[in-house]
Structures are given as C-alpha cells and as structure tokens.
Coordinates of C-alpha atoms in Angstrom, one line a residue:
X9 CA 3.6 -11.9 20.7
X10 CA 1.9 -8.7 22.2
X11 CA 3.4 -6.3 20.4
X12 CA 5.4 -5.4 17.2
X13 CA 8.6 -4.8 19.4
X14 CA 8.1 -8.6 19.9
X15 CA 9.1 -9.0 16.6
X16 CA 12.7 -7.2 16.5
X17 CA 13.3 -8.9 19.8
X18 CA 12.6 -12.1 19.0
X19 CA 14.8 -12.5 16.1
X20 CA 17.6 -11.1 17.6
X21 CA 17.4 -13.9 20.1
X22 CA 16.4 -16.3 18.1
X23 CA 19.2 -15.7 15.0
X24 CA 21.0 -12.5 16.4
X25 CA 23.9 -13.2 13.1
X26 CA 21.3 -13.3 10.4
X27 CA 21.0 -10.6 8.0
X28 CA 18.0 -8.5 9.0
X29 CA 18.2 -5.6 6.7
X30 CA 19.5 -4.8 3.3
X31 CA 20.1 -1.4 1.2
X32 CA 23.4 -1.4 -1.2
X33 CA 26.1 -2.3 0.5
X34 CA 24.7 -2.2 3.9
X35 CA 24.2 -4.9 5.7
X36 CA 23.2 -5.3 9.4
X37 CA 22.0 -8.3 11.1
X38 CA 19.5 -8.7 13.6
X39 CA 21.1 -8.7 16.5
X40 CA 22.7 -5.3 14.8
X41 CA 19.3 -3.9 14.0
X42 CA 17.6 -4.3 18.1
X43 CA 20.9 -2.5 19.3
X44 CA 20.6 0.7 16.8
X45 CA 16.9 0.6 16.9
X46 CA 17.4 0.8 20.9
X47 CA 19.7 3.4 20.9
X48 CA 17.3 5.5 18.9
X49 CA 14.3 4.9 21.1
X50 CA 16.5 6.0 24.2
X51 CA 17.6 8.7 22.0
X52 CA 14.5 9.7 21.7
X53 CA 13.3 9.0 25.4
X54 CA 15.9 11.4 26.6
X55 CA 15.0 14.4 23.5
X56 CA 11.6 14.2 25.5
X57 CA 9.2 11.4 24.5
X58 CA 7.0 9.6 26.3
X59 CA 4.8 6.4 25.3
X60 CA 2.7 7.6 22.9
X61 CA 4.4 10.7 21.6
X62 CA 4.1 11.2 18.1
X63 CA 7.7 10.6 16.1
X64 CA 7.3 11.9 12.4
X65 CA 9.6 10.5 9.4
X66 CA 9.9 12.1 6.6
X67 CA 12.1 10.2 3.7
X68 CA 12.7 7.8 0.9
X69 CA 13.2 3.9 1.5
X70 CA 15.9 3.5 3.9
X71 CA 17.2 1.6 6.5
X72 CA 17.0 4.5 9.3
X73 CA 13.4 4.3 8.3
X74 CA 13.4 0.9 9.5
X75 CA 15.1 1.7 13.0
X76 CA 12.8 4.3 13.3
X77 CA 9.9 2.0 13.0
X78 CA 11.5 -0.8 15.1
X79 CA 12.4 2.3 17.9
X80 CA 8.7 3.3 18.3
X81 CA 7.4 -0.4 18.2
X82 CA 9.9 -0.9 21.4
X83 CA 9.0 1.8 23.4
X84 CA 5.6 2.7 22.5
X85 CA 5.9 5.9 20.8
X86 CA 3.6 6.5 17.7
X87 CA 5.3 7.0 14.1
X88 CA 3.5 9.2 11.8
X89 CA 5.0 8.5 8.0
X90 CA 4.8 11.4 5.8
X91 CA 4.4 11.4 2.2
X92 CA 7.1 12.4 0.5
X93 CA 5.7 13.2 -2.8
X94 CA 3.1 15.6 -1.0
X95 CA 3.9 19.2 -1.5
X96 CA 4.9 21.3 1.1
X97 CA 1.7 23.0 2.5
X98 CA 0.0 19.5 2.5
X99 CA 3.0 18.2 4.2
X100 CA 2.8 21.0 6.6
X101 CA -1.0 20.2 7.3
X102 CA -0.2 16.3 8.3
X103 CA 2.6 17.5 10.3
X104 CA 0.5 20.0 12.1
X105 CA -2.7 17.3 12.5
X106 CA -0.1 14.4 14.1
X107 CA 2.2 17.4 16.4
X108 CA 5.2 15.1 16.9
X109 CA 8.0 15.8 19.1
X110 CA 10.6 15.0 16.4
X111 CA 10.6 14.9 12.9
X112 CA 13.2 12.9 11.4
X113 CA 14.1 13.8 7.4
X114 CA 16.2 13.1 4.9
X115 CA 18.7 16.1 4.0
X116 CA 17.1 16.5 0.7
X117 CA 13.8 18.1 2.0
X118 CA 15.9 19.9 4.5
X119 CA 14.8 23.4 2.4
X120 CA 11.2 21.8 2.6
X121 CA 11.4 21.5 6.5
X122 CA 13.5 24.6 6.3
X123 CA 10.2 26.7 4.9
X124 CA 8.1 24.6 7.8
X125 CA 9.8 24.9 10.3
X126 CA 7.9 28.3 11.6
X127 CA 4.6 26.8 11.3
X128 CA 5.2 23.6 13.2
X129 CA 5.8 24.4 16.9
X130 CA 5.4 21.2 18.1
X131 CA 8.8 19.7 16.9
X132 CA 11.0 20.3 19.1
X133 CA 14.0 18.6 17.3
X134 CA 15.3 18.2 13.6
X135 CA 16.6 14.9 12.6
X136 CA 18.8 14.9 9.5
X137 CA 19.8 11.6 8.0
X138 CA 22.6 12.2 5.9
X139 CA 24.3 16.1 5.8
X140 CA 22.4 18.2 8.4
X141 CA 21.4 21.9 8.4
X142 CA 22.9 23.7 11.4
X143 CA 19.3 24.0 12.8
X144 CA 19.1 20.3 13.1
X145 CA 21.2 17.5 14.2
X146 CA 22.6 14.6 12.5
X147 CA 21.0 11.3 12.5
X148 CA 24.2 9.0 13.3
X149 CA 25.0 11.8 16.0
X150 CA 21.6 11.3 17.5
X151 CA 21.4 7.7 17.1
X152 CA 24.9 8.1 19.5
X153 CA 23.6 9.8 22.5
X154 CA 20.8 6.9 23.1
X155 CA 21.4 4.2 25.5
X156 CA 22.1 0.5 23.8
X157 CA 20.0 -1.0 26.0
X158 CA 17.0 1.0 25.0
X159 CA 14.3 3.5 26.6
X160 CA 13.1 2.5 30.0
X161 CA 9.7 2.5 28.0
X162 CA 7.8 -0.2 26.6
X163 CA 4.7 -0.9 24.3
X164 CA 1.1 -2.3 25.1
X165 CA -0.4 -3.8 22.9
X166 CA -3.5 -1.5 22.0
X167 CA -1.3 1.1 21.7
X168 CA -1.2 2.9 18.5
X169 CA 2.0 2.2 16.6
X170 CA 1.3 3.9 13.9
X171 CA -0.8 7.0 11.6
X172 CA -0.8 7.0 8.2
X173 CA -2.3 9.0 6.1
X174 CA -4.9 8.4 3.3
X175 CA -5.0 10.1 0.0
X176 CA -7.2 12.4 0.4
X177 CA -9.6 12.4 -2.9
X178 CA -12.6 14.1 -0.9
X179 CA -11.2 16.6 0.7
X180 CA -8.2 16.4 3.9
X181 CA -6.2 13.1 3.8
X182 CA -7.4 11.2 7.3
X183 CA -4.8 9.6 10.0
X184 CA -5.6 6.2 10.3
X185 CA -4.5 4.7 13.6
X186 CA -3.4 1.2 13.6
X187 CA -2.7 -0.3 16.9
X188 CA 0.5 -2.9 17.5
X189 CA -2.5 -5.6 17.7
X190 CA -3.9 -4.2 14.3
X191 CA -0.7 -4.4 12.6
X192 CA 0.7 -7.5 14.4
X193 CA -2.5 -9.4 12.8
X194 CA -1.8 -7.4 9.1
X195 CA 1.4 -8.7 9.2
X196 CA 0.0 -12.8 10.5
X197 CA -2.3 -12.2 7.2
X198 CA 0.1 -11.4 4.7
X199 CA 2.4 -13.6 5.8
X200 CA -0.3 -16.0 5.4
X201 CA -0.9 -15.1 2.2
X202 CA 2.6 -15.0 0.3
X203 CA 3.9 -18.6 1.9
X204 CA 6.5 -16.1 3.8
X205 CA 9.1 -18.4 5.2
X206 CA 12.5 -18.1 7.5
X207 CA 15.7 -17.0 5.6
X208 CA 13.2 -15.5 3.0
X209 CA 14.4 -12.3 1.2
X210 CA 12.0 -10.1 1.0
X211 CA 12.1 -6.7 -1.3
X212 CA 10.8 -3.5 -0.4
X213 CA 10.4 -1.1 -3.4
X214 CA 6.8 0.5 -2.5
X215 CA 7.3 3.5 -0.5
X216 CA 7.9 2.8 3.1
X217 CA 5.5 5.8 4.0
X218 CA 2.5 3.7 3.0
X219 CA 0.8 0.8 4.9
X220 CA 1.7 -1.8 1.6
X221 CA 5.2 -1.7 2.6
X222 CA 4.6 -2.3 6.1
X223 CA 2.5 -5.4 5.6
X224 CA 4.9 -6.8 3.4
X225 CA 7.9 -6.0 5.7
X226 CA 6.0 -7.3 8.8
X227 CA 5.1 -10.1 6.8
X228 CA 8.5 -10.9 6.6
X229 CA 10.0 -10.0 10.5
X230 CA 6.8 -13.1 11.5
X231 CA 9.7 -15.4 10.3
X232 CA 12.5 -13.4 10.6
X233 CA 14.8 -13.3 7.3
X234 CA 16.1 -10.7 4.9
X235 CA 14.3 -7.2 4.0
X236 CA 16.0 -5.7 1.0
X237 CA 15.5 -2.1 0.8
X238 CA 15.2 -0.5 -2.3
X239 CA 14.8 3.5 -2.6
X240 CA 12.8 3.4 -5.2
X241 CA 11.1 1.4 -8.2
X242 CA 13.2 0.5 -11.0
X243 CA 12.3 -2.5 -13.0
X244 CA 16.6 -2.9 -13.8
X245 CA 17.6 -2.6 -10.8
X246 CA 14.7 -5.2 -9.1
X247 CA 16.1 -7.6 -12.1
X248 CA 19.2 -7.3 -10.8
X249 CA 18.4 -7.7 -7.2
X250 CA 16.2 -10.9 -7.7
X251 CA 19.3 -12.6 -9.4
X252 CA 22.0 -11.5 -7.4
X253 CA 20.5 -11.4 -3.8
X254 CA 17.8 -14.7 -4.7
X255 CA 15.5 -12.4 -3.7
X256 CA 12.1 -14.7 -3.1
X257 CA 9.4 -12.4 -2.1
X258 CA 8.1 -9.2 -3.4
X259 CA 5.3 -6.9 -3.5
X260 CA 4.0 -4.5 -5.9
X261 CA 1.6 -2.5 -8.1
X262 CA 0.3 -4.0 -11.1
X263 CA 2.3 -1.1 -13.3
X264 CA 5.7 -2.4 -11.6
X265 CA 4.7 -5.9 -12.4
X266 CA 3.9 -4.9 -16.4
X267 CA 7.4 -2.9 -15.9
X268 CA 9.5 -6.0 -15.0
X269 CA 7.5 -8.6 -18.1
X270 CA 8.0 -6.1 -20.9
X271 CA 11.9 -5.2 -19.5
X272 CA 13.7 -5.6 -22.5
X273 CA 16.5 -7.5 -21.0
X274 CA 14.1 -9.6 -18.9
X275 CA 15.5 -12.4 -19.9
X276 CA 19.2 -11.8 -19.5
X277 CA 18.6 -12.2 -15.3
X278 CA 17.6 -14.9 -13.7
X279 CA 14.4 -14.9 -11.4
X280 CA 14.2 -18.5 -10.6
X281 CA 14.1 -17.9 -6.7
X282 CA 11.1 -15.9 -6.8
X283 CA 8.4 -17.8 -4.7
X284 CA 5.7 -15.5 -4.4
X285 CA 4.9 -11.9 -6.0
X286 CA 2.1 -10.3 -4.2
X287 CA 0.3 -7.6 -6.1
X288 CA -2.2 -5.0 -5.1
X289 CA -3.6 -1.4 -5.0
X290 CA -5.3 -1.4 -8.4
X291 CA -6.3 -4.9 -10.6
X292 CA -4.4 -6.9 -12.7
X293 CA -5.3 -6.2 -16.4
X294 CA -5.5 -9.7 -17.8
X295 CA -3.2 -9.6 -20.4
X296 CA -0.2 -8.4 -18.5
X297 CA -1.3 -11.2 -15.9
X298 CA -0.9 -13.9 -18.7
X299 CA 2.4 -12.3 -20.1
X300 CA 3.7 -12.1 -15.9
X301 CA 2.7 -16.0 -15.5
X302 CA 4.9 -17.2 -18.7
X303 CA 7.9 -15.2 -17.7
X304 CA 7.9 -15.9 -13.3
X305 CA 5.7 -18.6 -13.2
X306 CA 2.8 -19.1 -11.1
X307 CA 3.9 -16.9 -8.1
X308 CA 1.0 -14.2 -8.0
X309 CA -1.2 -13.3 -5.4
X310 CA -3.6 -10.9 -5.5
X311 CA -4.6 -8.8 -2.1
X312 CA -7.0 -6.5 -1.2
X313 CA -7.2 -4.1 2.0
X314 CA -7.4 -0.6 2.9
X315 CA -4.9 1.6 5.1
X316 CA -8.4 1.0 7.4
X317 CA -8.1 -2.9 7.3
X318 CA -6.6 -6.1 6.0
X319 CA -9.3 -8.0 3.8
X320 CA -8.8 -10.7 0.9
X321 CA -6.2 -12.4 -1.2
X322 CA -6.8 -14.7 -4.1
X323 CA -4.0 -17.5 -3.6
X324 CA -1.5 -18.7 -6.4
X325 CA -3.2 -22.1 -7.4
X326 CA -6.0 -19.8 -8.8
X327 CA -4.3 -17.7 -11.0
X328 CA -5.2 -19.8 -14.1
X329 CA -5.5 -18.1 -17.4
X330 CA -7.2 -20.7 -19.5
X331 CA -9.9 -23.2 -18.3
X332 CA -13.0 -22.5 -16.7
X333 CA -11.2 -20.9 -13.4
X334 CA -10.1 -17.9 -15.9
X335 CA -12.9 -15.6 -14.7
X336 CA -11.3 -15.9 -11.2
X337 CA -8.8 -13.4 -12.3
X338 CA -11.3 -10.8 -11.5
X339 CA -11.4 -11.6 -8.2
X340 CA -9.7 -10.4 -4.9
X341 CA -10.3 -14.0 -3.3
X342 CA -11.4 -14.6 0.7
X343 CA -11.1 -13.1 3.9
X344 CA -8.3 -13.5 5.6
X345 CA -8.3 -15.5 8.5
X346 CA -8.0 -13.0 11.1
X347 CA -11.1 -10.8 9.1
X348 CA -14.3 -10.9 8.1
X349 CA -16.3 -10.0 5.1
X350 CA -19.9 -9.0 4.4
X351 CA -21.5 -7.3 1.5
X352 CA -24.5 -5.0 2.7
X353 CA -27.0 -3.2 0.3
X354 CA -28.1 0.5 0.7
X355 CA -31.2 -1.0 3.4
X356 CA -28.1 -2.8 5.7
X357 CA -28.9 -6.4 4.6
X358 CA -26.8 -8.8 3.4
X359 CA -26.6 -9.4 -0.2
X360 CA -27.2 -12.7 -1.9
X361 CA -25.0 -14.4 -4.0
X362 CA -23.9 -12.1 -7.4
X363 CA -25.7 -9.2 -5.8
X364 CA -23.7 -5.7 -6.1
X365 CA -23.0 -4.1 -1.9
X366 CA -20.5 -2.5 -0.5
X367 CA -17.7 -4.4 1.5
X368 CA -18.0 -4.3 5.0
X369 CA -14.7 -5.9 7.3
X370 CA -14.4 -6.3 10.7
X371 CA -11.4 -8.1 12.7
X372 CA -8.1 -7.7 14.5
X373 CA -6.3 -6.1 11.4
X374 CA -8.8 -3.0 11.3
X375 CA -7.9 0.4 12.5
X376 CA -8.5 1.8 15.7
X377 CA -9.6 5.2 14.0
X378 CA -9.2 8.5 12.8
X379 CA -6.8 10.6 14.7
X380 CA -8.3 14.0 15.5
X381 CA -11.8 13.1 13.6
X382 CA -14.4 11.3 15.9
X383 CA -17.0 12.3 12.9
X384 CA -14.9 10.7 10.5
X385 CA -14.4 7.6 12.7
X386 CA -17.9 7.5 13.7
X387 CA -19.5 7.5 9.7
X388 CA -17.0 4.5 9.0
X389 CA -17.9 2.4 11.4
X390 CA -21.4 0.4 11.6
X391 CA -21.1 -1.2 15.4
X392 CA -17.6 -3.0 14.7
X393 CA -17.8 -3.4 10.8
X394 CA -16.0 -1.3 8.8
X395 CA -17.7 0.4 5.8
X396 CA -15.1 0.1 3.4
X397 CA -16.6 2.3 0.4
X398 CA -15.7 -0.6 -2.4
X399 CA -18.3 -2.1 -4.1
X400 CA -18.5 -5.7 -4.3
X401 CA -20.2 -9.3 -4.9
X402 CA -20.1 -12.9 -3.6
X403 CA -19.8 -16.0 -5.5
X404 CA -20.9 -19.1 -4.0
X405 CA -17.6 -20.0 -2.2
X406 CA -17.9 -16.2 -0.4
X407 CA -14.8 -15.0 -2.9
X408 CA -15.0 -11.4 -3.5
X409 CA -15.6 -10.0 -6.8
X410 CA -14.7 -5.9 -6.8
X411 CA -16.4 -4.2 -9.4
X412 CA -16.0 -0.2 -8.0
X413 CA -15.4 2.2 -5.7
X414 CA -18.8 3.8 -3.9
X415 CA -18.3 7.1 -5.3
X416 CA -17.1 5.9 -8.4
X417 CA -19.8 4.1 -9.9
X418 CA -21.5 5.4 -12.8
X419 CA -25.5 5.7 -13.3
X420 CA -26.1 5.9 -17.3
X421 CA -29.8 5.9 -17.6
X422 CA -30.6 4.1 -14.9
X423 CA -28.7 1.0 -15.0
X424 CA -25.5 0.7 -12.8
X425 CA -22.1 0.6 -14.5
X426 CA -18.9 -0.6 -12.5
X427 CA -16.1 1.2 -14.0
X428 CA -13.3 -1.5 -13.2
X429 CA -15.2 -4.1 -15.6
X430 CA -15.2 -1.3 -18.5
X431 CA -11.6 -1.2 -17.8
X432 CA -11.1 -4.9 -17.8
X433 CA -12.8 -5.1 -21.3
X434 CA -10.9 -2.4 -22.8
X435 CA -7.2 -3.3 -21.0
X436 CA -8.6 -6.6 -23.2
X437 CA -7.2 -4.9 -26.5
X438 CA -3.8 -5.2 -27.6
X439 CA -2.9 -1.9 -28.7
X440 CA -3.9 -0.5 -24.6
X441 CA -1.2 0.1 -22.2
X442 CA -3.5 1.8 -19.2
X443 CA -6.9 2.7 -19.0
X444 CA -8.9 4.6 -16.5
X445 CA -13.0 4.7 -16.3
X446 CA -14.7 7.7 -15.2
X447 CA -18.6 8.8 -15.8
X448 CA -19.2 12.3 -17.2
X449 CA -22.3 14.2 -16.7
X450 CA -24.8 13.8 -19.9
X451 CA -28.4 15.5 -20.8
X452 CA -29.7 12.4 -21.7
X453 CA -28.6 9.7 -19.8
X454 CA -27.5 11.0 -16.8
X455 CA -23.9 9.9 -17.2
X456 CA -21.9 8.6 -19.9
X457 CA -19.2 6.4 -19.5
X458 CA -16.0 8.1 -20.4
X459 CA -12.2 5.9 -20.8
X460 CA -9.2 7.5 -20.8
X461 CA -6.5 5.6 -22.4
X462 CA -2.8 5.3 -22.9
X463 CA -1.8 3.1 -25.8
X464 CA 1.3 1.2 -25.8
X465 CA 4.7 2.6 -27.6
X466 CA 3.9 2.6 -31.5
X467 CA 0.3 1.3 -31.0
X468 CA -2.4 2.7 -32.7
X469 CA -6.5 2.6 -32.0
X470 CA -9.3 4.7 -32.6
X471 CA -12.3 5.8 -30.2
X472 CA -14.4 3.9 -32.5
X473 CA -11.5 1.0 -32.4
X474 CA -12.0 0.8 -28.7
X475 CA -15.7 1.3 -28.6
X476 CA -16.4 -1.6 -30.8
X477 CA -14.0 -4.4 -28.7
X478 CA -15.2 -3.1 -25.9
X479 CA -19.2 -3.9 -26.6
X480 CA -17.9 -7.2 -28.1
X481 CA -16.9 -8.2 -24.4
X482 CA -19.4 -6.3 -22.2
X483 CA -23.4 -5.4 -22.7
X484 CA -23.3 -2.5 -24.6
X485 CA -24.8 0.4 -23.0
X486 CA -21.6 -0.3 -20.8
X487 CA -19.3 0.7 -23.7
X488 CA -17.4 4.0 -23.5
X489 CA -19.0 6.8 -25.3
X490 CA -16.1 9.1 -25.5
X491 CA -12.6 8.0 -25.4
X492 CA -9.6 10.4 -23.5
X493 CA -6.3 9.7 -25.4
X494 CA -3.9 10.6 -22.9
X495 CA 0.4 10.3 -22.6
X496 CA 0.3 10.1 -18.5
X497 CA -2.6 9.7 -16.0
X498 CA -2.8 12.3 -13.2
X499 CA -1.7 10.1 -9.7
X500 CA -2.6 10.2 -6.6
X501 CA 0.2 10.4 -3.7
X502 CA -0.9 7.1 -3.1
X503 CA 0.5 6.6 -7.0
X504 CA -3.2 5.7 -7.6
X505 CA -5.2 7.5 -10.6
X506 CA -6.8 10.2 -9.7
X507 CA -10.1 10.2 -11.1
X508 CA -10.9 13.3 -9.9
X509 CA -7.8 15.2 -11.9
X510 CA -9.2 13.2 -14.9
X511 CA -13.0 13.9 -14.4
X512 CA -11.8 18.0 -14.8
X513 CA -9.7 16.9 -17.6
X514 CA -12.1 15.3 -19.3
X515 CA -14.4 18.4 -18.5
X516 CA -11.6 21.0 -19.7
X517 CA -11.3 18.9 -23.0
X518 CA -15.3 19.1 -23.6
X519 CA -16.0 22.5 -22.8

C-alpha cells in the first residue's frame, strides 16, 4: 500500500458488506464508508481544494470525523484536527497557523467559530455537522453535492496527510506533519503491537483530534474490521459496549483503565472478548496494573511514542506482577520494527547499558516536520534521529526504561532525580489515587522534590505518611520533601498533567 487511501479502498473491495464503522445506532459498512468518504472529497474538490490544501475539523468522536479523514487520505488533501477542549483564541491561533480552505465543526462550537470567523480569512466555507448557522452549510447537504466516485485527485505517498498539534507546555503548540508513509507505518506498528486481527472490533474513546486515536484506528483499517466510535470516555458505557458489541480491542490512558477496574458494577458485564488493551500517554501505576490483570486478564500492552514518532511497546507475555520479570512493569519495552532507538548523553554518545540519555528515534513512522517552523524542525532533528526530549535507559536486551521528561528532571544537590520513579514509589501506597512529581526551587539544595497527591475516596495519609513509604522503596534523598494535597490535577489539552499549572501552584501555596 502507498497510501492511507489504500486502506479504505482496499476493504471495500476486499469485504465491501462488512461493518466498517460504528457510533449508536449507526452502522455503515465498508463499501458504505469509500462511497460517503468519496463524495466528500469531491465535495470538497469542487468547494475549491487542491492536493494538499489544508481541511480543518473541528469536533467530538464521530463518524463524519472519520469520512473526513478517509476523504483527505483519497485525494491528498491535508487534515488539520483541532482540539476541542482548546479555548477559543488558541483555537483561533491553530486555525490561523494551518489556513485551511474549509473548516468542518460540530454545531455546538458554532458560537465559537461564530466569534472566529472574522479573524480567519482563509476559510472559505463552514461545515456544520448536525443543525447549521445560516452562515454555513450543512454537512449531509455538503456531503450531497460531491460526486460518488470521488475527486479526480489522488494521494502520493510523501504527502502530508495530516497536522496535529502538540500541547504546547513551552510556549505555541507545534504542527507536526505526518506524511501517508509516516502514518501508514504507525498504523503497521500498532497493529503489530495489539495482535490486531480481521473482523476485530476496535473502540475509539480517545479523542479523535489526537494522534493515539489515529494509531489505534489505523491499526485496525490494516485488517479491516469494526471501529466503534465512542464520543467520549465513560467507564459505563465502554462496560456496556465490550459486552454487547464483543468489542476485542481498545486503547486508553492509564486513568480510563483505573476507571473501568474500580467500576462498581464491573462485574455485572462481561468482558471476556477483550484480546488486547493497549495503554499509553502516562505509566501504569503498579497497583492499578495488578488490580486491571485480575479483572481482564493478561491483555495489556504498554506503548510509547510521540505525535513526532512511533517508538516502543512492552508486549502482553511481560506484564507479570510477581516473579523476577515484575520490574519490567516499568518499562515501555522495544522498538518497533519499523523504528529505531538510541539513548545519547549530553556529549552525543551512546549510552551504556543502565546509563540515563535521552531517547533518540529514527524510521518510517517519524514526522516529516514542523509546519511553518523550520527552527523548530531543525533543533529536533540530529541528521535523521529524532531527539525526543524523554529521558531514558537500556537494559541488556535494548528494552527501554523511561524515567523523565528532559525538562522535567529534577537536580536536588547535585544528584539527578527522575520524577516518574518518585511517582512509582508513592502510587506504591494504598491510600494514593494520583500523584504527580515536580521539583521546586530550594536555597539549599537546589531543588527539592515536591508530590502532589490525590488520595482515593475516604482514604487518609499524611505528608509524613507519604514521605516515610516512599524512602522505604527509593534512596532517600529521592523522597518528597513537601507534599501537595490536591482534589483535581490541572491537564493539559492533551488530558496530560500539567506540570507547569502545578509548579505555580505549588509556588502560590508556598509564598
């Protein structure tokens, strides 16, 4: 296959009465899915795009999402996903940066786009999906003045399919440009990894905006099957979906995961078609981990990557929680086999074996750049490698251990301390629910290592409490000298703490 249009094509010739996509109580095969998502791309051809254009979506989980998607892999225009959760002046700056054509959205940020609209000269026309603004047109009236047979355009594959945007914690979120060979190969690798099959049901709760959602969906269209469509995340209504629709694939956050184990009515569906649960973004706290394994059995694979590049994944058979192969928990596993992994130290060699570097990734599943930042592209890049700004080590079989983000990592009196092994210790103790490591500036050492904690429902602990297991499991100067009891953690759009938020909350508190 050369490109991700490929994909839609394929399966429609291949099993054109299959069920392709899922949301309620729609239903529309794959055979169903080629003709709408041609009729949009022609749609689109004839508002004005060429190859390469830049199509903007704005909205929740959805199937139109998905023909949108599938309409720019056919005809090489270039989707730009914008976050939902951002607030209107930053969604007004992403807009601006990518320039599209046509901005599809969902009727309720109509008043959002509404207040845009001015600012945004580039978009020449207003999608609506579902009740549309008299400035804009409705999506199923759109989708009808495309031809079925498509846009007399078609994709190469180093074309960029898509720009999605990053989070943003130093400063303007970045466009990543991921190019149909990029994302063809992210999808190979994830497949890979989560023993994706044909006829498999796959269900999409993270937020099609964000690259996660698109591995795992790709992941799925390698070997055709089911993608069920879920707006959001609710642990209920996932329960639901796995027993009633044998749902067998999934991917989520390790929250969602701790969501569905503590469910109270867990037990009352049946999950016994799950195959593979693939979890990522943040790690695993061990407890939840062990309390996931005795309720889905051992289904879990953990995966690392960026919205830059596809890296690692720690397979199922090493998910042990007693034994000597328990300290592989902390581990994001090997390289996928389309990638690459080195870990380089501040003079550009390679690290030895349980030395601390940064991961560096190279391969056909890394981005093709910034879009409208050469500097940007040019400071991540060392020749091909990507510089990923995690902080890892090697054991001797080359599995990755991550211990912290570059920019995260805390200097306490000269010794390095790696924030996600703090919060591994203290996620150790039963009375935490989350916990979040930060380093705070100190007159004596430098930094001190700050955690800010949520504790579970009724659960009580003390700073001391904490402090105390946490030197029983770690050296001590790596112990939390202050503790942050907290009700919610500030998130990232991403849905990723934001250390930053908590490093000024922490510096409000302690003024």
């Amino acid at each position: 296959m050369r490109t991700l249009g490929d994909l839609i094509t394929r399966a429609a010739r291949f099993s054109p009465d299959d069920v392709a996509l899922v949301q309620g109580d729609r239903r529309f095969t794959h055979a169903q899915h080629l003709e709408r998502a041609r009729r949009l791309a022609s749609a689109l051809h004839r508002a004005g795009c060429a190859r390469q254009d830049r199509v903007a979506v704005l909205a929740m989980n959805c199937t139109e999402y998905a023909e949108a998607f599938s309409a720019a892999w056919l005809s090489g225009y270039i989707l730009s996903t914008v976050n939902f959760r951002l607030a209107p002046p930053e969604i007004a700056w992403v807009l601006g940066d990518t320039a599209p054509r046509v901005l599809v959205f969902e009727a309720q940020y109509a008043e959002v786009v509404a207040g845009l609209k001015a600012a945004l000269p580039s978009i020449e026309i207003f999608v609506c999906i579902g009740e549309a603004p008299a400035w804009a047109v409705a999506y199923e009236d759109f989708l009808q003045t495309g031809d079925p047979e498509g846009a007399p355009l078609e994709a190469r594959a180093d074309d960029i399919a898509h720009i999605i945007y990053t989070s943003g914690t130093t400063g303007r979120p970045k466009g990543v440009m991921r190019s149909h060979r990029a994302e063809l190969a992210m999808g190979e690798c994830v497949c890979l990894a989560m023993d994706v099959r044909p006829r498999g049901r796959m269900l999409e709760v993270m937020p099609m905006f964000h690259a996660g959602a698109q591995s795992s969906m790709l992941a799925q269209m390698w070997r055709g099957g089911e993608i069920h469509i879920h707006r959001a995340f609710d642990p209920e209504a996932v329960l639901k979906a796995i027993a009633t629709e044998k749902i067998t694939h999934l991917h989520l956050v390790p929250l969602m995961v701790q969501a569905l184990v503590d469910h109270p009515g867990f037990e009352s569906h049946d999950v016994s078609s799950v195959e593979t649960i693939l979890y990522a973004a943040a790690p695993m706290p061990v407890p939840v981990l062990r309390r996931a394994l005795a309720r889905f059995g051992p289904v879990f694979v953990n995966a690392w990557g960026q919205t830059e590049g596809t890296g690692t994944a720690l397979p199922k058979h090493l998910h042990a929680v007693d034994g000597p192969m328990v300290e592989l928990l902390g581990s994001i596993g090997n390289a996928y086999p389309l990638t690459q992994v080195r870990i380089v130290g501040d003079d550009g060699r390679d690290c030895a074996v349980g030395e601390v570097g940064e991961l560096w990734i190279r391969g056909e599943a890394v981005m093709s750049g910034y879009w409208n930042n050469t500097t940007a592209t040019l400071e991540a890049f060392h020749d091909d490698w990507l510089k990923t700004g995690d902080m890892g080590r090697f054991d001797a079989c080359e599995r990755v251990f991550l211990v912290d983000r570059k920019k995260d990592m805390i200097i306490s009196g000269g010794e390095n301390i790696y924030s996600q092994e703090v919060e591994r210790a203290i996620a150790e103790h039963p009375a935490v629910a989350q916990v979040a490591v930060i380093g705070a500036p100190d007159e004596k050492w430098g930094e001190a290592v700050v955690a800010a904690v949520i504790l579970q429902p009724g659960a009580q602990a003390s700073a001391a409490d904490l402090i105390t297991h946490t030197a029983s499991l770690i050296a001590s100067y790596k112990k939390p000298k202050q503790v942050l009891f907290l009700d919610a953690f500030p998130t990232l759009p991403s849905g990723k703490v934001n250390k930053v938020a908590l490093r000024a909350i922490h510096a409000s508190s302690h003024a």
